[in-house]
CSV table of C-alpha atoms in Angstrom, one decimal:
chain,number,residue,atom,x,y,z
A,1,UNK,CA,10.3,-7.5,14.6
A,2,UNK,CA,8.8,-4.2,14.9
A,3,UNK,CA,6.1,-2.9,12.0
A,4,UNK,CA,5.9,0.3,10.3
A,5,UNK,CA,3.2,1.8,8.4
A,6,UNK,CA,3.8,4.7,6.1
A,7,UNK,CA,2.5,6.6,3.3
A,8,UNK,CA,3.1,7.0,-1.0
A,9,UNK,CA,6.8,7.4,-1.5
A,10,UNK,CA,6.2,7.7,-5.4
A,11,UNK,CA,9.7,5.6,-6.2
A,12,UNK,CA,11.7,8.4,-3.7
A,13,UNK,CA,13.6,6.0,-1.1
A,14,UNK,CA,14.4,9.4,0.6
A,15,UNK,CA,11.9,8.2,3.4
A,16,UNK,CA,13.7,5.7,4.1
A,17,UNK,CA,16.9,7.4,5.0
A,18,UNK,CA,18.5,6.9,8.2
A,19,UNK,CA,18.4,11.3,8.7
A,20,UNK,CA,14.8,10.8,7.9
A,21,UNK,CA,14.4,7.6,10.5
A,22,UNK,CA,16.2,10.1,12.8
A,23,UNK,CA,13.7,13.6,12.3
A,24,UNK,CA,10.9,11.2,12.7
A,25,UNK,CA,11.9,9.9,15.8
A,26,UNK,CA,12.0,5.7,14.9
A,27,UNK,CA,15.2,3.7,15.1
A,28,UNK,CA,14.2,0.6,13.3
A,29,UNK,CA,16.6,-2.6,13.6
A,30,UNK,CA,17.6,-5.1,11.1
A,31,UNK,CA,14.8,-7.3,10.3
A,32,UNK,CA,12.0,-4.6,11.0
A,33,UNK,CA,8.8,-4.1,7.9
A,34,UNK,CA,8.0,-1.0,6.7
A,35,UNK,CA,4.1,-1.1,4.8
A,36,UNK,CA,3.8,1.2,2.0
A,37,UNK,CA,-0.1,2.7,1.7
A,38,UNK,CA,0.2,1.9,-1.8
A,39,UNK,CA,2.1,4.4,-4.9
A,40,UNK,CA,5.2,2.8,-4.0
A,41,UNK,CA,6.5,3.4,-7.5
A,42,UNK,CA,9.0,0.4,-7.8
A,43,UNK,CA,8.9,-0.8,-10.2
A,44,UNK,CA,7.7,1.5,-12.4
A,45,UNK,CA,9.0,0.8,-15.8
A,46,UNK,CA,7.0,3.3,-17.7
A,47,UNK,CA,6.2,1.3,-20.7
A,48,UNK,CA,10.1,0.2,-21.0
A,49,UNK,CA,11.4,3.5,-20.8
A,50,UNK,CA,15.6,3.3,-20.4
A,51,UNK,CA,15.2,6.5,-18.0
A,52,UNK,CA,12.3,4.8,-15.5
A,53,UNK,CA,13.9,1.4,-15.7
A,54,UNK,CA,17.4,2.3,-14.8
A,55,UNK,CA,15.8,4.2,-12.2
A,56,UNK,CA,13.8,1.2,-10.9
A,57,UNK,CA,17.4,-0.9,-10.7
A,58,UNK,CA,19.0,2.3,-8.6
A,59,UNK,CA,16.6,2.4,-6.7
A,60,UNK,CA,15.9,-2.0,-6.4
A,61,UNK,CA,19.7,-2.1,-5.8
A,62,UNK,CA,19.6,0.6,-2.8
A,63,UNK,CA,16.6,-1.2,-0.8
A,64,UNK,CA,18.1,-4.5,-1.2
A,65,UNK,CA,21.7,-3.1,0.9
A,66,UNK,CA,18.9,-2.1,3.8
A,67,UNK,CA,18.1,-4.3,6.2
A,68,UNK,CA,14.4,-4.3,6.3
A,69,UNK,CA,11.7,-5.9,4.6
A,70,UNK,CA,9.5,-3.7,2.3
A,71,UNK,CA,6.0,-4.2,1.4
A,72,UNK,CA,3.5,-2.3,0.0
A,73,UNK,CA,-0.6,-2.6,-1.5
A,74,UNK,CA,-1.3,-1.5,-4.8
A,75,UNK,CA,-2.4,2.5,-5.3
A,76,UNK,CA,-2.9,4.5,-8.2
A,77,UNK,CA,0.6,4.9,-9.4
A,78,UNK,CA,2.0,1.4,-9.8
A,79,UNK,CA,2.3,-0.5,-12.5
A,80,UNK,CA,0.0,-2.9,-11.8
A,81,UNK,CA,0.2,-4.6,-15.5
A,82,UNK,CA,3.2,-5.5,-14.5
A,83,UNK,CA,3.1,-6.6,-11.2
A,84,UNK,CA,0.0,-8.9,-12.3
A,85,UNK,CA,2.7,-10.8,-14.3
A,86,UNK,CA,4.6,-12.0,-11.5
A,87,UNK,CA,4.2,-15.2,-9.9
A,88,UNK,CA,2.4,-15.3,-6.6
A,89,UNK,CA,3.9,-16.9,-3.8
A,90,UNK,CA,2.0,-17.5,-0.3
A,91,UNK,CA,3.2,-15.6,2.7
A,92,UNK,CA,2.0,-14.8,5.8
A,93,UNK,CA,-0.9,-16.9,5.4
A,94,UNK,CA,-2.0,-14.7,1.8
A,95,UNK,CA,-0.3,-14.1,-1.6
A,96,UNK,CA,2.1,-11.5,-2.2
A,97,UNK,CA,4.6,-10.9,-5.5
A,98,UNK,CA,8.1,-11.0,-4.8
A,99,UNK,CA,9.8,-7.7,-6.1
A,100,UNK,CA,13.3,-8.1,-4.8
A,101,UNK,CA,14.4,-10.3,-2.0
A,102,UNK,CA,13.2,-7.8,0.6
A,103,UNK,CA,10.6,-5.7,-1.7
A,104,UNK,CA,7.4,-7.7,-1.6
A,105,UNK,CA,3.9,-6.6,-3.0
A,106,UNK,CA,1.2,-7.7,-0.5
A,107,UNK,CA,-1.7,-9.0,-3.1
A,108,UNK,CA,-5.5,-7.1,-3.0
A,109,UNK,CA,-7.7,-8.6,-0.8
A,110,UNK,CA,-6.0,-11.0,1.2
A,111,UNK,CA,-5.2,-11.1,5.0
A,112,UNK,CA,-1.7,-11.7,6.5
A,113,UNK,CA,-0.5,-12.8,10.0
A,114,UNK,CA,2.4,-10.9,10.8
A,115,UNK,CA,4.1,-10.9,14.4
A,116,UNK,CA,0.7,-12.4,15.8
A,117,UNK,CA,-1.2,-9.4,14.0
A,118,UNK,CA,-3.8,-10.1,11.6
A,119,UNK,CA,-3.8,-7.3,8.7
A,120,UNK,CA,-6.2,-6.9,6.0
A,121,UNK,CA,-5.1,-5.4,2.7
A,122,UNK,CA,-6.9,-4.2,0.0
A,123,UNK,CA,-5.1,-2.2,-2.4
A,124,UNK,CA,-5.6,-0.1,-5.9
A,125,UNK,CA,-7.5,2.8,-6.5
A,126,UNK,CA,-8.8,4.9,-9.5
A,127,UNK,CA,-6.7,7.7,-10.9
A,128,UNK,CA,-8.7,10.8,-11.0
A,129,UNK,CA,-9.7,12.4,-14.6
A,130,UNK,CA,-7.7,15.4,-14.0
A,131,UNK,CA,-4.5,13.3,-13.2
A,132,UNK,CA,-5.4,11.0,-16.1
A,133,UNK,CA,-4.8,14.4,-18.2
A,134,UNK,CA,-1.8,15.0,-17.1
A,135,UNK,CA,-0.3,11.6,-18.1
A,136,UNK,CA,-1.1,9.0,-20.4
A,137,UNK,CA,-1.6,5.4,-19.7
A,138,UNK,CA,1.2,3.0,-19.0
A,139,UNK,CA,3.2,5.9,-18.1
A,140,UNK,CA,1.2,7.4,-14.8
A,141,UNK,CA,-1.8,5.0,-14.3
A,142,UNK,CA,-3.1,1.8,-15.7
A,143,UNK,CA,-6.7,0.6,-15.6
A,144,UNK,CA,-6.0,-2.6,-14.0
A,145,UNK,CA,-5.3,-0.1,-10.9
A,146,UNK,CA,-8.6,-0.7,-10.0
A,147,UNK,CA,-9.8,-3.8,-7.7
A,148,UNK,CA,-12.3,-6.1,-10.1
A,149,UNK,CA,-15.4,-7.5,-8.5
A,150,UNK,CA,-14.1,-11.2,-8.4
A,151,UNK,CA,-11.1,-9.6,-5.8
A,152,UNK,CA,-13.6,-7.5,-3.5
A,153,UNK,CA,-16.3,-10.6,-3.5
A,154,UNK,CA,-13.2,-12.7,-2.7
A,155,UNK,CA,-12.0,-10.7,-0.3
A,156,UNK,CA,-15.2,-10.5,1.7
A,157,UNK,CA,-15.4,-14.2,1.8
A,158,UNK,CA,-12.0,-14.1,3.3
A,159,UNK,CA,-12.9,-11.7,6.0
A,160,UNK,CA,-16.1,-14.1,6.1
A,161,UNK,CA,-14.1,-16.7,7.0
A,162,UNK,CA,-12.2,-14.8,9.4
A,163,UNK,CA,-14.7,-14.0,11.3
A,164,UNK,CA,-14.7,-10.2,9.9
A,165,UNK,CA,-12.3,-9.6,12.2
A,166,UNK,CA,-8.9,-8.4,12.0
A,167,UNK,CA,-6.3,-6.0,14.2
A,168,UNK,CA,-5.5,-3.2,11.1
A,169,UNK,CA,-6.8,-2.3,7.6
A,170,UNK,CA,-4.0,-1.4,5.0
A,171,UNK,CA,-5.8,0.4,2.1
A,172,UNK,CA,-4.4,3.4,-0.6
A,173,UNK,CA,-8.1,4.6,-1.0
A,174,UNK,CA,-10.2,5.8,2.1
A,175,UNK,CA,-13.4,4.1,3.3
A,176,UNK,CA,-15.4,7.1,3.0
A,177,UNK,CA,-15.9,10.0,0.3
A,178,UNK,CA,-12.9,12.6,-0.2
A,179,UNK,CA,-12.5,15.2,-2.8
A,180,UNK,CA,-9.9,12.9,-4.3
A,181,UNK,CA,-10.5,10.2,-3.6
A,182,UNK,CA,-14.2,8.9,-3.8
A,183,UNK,CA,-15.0,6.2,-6.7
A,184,UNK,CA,-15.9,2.8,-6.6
A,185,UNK,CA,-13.4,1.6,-4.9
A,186,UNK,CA,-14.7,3.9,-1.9
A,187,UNK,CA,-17.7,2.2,-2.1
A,188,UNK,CA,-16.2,-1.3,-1.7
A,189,UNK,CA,-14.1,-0.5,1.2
A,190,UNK,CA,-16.8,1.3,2.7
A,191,UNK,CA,-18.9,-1.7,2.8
A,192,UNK,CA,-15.8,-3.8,3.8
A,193,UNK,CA,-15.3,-0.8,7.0
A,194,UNK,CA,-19.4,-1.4,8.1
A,195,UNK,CA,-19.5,-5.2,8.5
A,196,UNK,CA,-15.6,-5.6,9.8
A,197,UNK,CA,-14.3,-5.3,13.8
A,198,UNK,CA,-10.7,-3.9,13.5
A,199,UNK,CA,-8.5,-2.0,15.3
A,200,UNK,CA,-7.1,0.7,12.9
A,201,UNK,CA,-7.0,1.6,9.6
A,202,UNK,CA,-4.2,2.7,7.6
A,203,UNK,CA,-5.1,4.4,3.9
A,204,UNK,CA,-2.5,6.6,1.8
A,205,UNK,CA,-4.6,8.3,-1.4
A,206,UNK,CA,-5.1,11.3,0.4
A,207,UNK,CA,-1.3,12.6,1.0
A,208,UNK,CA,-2.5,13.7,4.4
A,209,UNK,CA,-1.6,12.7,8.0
A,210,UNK,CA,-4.4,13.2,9.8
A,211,UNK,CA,-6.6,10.7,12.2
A,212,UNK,CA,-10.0,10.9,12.0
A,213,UNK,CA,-11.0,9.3,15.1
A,214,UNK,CA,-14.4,8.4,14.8
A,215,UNK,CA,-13.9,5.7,12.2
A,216,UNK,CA,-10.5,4.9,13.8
A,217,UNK,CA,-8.9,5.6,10.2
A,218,UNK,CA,-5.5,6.9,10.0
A,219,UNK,CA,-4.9,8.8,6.4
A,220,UNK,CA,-0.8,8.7,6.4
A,221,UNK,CA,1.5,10.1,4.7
A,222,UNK,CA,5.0,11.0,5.3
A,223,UNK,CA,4.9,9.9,9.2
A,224,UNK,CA,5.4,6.1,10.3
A,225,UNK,CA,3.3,4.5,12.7
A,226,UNK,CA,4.1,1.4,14.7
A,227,UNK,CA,1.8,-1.0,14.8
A,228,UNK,CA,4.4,-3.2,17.1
């Protein structure tokens, strides 16, 4: 099974096309994983709107006729108040939410061994005040977006426990301070990015693809990136 790590698709399955697979150069196979940086946007609901929630089955319908499994970590844009009502299920040694058969939500904070890779994720973000104007709540952003306390402290003791080591870092916010994207949530993963050994790091907030080499992070957008 190979791994692919892209960015915010915003509930647009577009990326996912097989004339998209073939302008970016990948030719996944049945059975592959595609991450999702977070804003997947499915489902999104929109405070039981008919137009977002017949949406959400078009587009729940189309990624369960592909054959690929599709994960994603929380970002600014999902509905989080709903997602926190679904059961949790263990997978991969940590918790995820089953969306759809192959549509899984990859729970904040926990680490999963996938293909003999060990990946840390730790999701969510804070919508920006200008964004928050644009859109009220429930319908663009929802304030349990943002990682509580209890999840970072947990997920440290996690990482703790793995010896704060893993291969790659799945995140929608960057570990360091961006013009949009610097909050407390920055802060936590920037404390998390100092005391961890890790191979790469994968963040989506940004909308960018660009590697900033130094702190091996990768911001990624609409490119994929193999991690095997």
């Amino acid at each position: 099974m190979s791994i692919y790590v892209t960015g915010d698709i915003h509930g647009e399955l577009s990326r996912f096309s097989d004339e998209n697979f073939k302008r970016e150069g990948i030719c996944p196979k049945p059975g592959d994983m595609f991450i999702v940086t977070g804003d997947f946007g499915i489902p999104f609901i929109g405070n039981g709107d008919a137009d977002f929630i017949n949406r959400d089955e078009r587009n729940l319908l189309e990624l369960s006729q592909k054959p690929y499994l599709f994960c994603f970590c929380d970002g600014t844009h999902d509905n989080t108040e709903y997602l926190n009502t679904l059961p949790d299920k263990e997978w991969g040694g940590g918790l995820v939410n089953g969306i759809a058969p192959n549509v899984v939500r990859l729970k904040t904070g926990h680490i999963f061994t996938i293909e003999d890779k060990n990946i840390f994720v730790f999701g969510g973000g804070i919508t920006s005040d200008f964004d928050k104007k644009l859109t009220q709540e429930g319908l663009g952003w929802w304030q349990s977006e943002e990682p509580s306390d209890y999840q970072f402290e947990s997920a440290v003791d996690r990482l703790v426990k793995h010896n704060n080591t893993v291969d790659y870092v799945i995140s929608h916010t960057p570990p360091f301070n961006a013009d949009i994207c610097s909050n407390k949530v920055t802060s936590m993963l920037r404390a998390v990015k100092d005391n961890i050994n890790y191979k790469k790091w994968f963040c989506g907030c940004m909308h960018v693809d660009r590697y900033y080499e130094n702190d091996r992070v990768q911001c990624v957008y609409q490119t994929f990136h193999r991690l095997c």
